[in-house]
């Protein structure tokens, strides 16, 4: 049967491998699709997309920069952020490891950069040094918070969130919540202990103000909860779509003006999200999370000659 050509899981596996190779890490076809998808999304989520953002510095940190031993490196990264440059080479070289998780990034969108200008040509990352620059980054903003040495507990230290609370309150304002009987929040100290154990409460109390975490947090696997949720959504959409295409295969071919032999329906990863395309005509039918037109509506369109090509 012509529907035997449909294999959306295999399509997505090949797409994930293609994009992972472009980024610089490997995925195995031998793994299940859900594992491949979560691993790809984990790495991709850690990449900072180069773009112009609103860039600011913690005012208490500014006065320290002038005499800082890493002033040149700090200013270089700051100026790069100002022009929307690529900050990824300054991240940890573990960035491309699928099992590497960053608590501060997962829960608070706080990244860290190695303060070095010496690029390792093989890895593409700067030399991994003990001096780290911390910054809150979202789609619109880069707020440089401060510098610290690479030491135990630095990545679960509540002080970075306190800096956001003190100097960039508008960023945290949308995440503010009242503490109620349904929302009981551990002390800062206990939250830090939970972070070290890779556990997430979802809420934190910062200087007696309760916030839910902008990044929502991480699952016990270490993966960001949003990544796990998105992965489940993608897979449900993909499986439902394959059943719909199989059920309406002939009608879709008529709508597209293709023979049953010519048509080749596939899943690809587009610029924004997953897409269902017909490869022969390069026609995009739907993209995630859109739903395919039902079979009855396709038949109605065919019978009324209202055919979209």
PDB file of N, CA and C in Angstrom, residues 1-2 5 249 253 258-264 278 280:
ATOM      1  N   UNK A   1       0.832  -1.205   0.000  1.00  0.00           N
ATOM      2  CA  UNK A   1       0.000   0.000   0.000  1.00  0.00           C
ATOM      3  C   UNK A   1       0.870   1.260   0.000  1.00  0.00           C
ATOM      4  N   UNK A   2       0.320   2.344  -0.580  1.00  0.00           N
ATOM      5  CA  UNK A   2       1.070   3.588  -0.655  1.00  0.00           C
ATOM      6  C   UNK A   2       1.331   4.167   0.736  1.00  0.00           C
ATOM      7  N   UNK A   5       4.633   3.885   2.807  1.00  0.00           N
ATOM      8  CA  UNK A   5       5.757   4.821   2.660  1.00  0.00           C
ATOM      9  C   UNK A   5       5.835   5.788   3.830  1.00  0.00           C
ATOM     10  N   UNK A 249      -5.012   9.635   2.558  1.00  0.00           N
ATOM     11  CA  UNK A 249      -3.907   9.654   1.586  1.00  0.00           C
ATOM     12  C   UNK A 249      -4.400   9.984   0.175  1.00  0.00           C
ATOM     13  N   UNK A 253      -3.741  13.483  -2.088  1.00  0.00           N
ATOM     14  CA  UNK A 253      -3.106  13.433  -3.409  1.00  0.00           C
ATOM     15  C   UNK A 253      -3.948  14.161  -4.453  1.00  0.00           C
ATOM     16  N   UNK A 258      -1.498  15.252  -7.349  1.00  0.00           N
ATOM     17  CA  UNK A 258      -0.427  14.265  -7.488  1.00  0.00           C
ATOM     18  C   UNK A 258      -1.005  12.866  -7.602  1.00  0.00           C
ATOM     19  N   UNK A 259      -0.240  11.998  -8.280  1.00  0.00           N
ATOM     20  CA  UNK A 259      -0.629  10.591  -8.310  1.00  0.00           C
ATOM     21  C   UNK A 259      -0.220   9.943  -6.997  1.00  0.00           C
ATOM     22  N   UNK A 260      -0.784   8.778  -6.724  1.00  0.00           N
ATOM     23  CA  UNK A 260      -0.425   8.066  -5.496  1.00  0.00           C
ATOM     24  C   UNK A 260       1.046   7.679  -5.488  1.00  0.00           C
ATOM     25  N   UNK A 261       1.599   7.437  -6.672  1.00  0.00           N
ATOM     26  CA  UNK A 261       3.028   7.075  -6.775  1.00  0.00           C
ATOM     27  C   UNK A 261       3.929   8.270  -6.478  1.00  0.00           C
ATOM     28  N   UNK A 262       3.521   9.446  -6.947  1.00  0.00           N
ATOM     29  CA  UNK A 262       4.364  10.636  -6.816  1.00  0.00           C
ATOM     30  C   UNK A 262       4.448  11.143  -5.383  1.00  0.00           C
ATOM     31  N   UNK A 263       3.345  11.097  -4.682  1.00  0.00           N
ATOM     32  CA  UNK A 263       3.249  11.740  -3.368  1.00  0.00           C
ATOM     33  C   UNK A 263       4.205  11.113  -2.355  1.00  0.00           C
ATOM     34  N   UNK A 264       4.824  11.982  -1.581  1.00  0.00           N
ATOM     35  CA  UNK A 264       5.714  11.523  -0.510  1.00  0.00           C
ATOM     36  C   UNK A 264       5.578  12.482   0.663  1.00  0.00           C
ATOM     37  N   UNK A 278       4.712  17.734   1.650  1.00  0.00           N
ATOM     38  CA  UNK A 278       4.718  16.756   0.566  1.00  0.00           C
ATOM     39  C   UNK A 278       5.980  17.052  -0.219  1.00  0.00           C
ATOM     40  N   UNK A 280       7.513  15.889  -3.043  1.00  0.00           N
ATOM     41  CA  UNK A 280       7.572  16.020  -4.505  1.00  0.00           C
ATOM     42  C   UNK A 280       7.236  17.444  -4.930  1.00  0.00           C
TER      43      UNK A 280
END
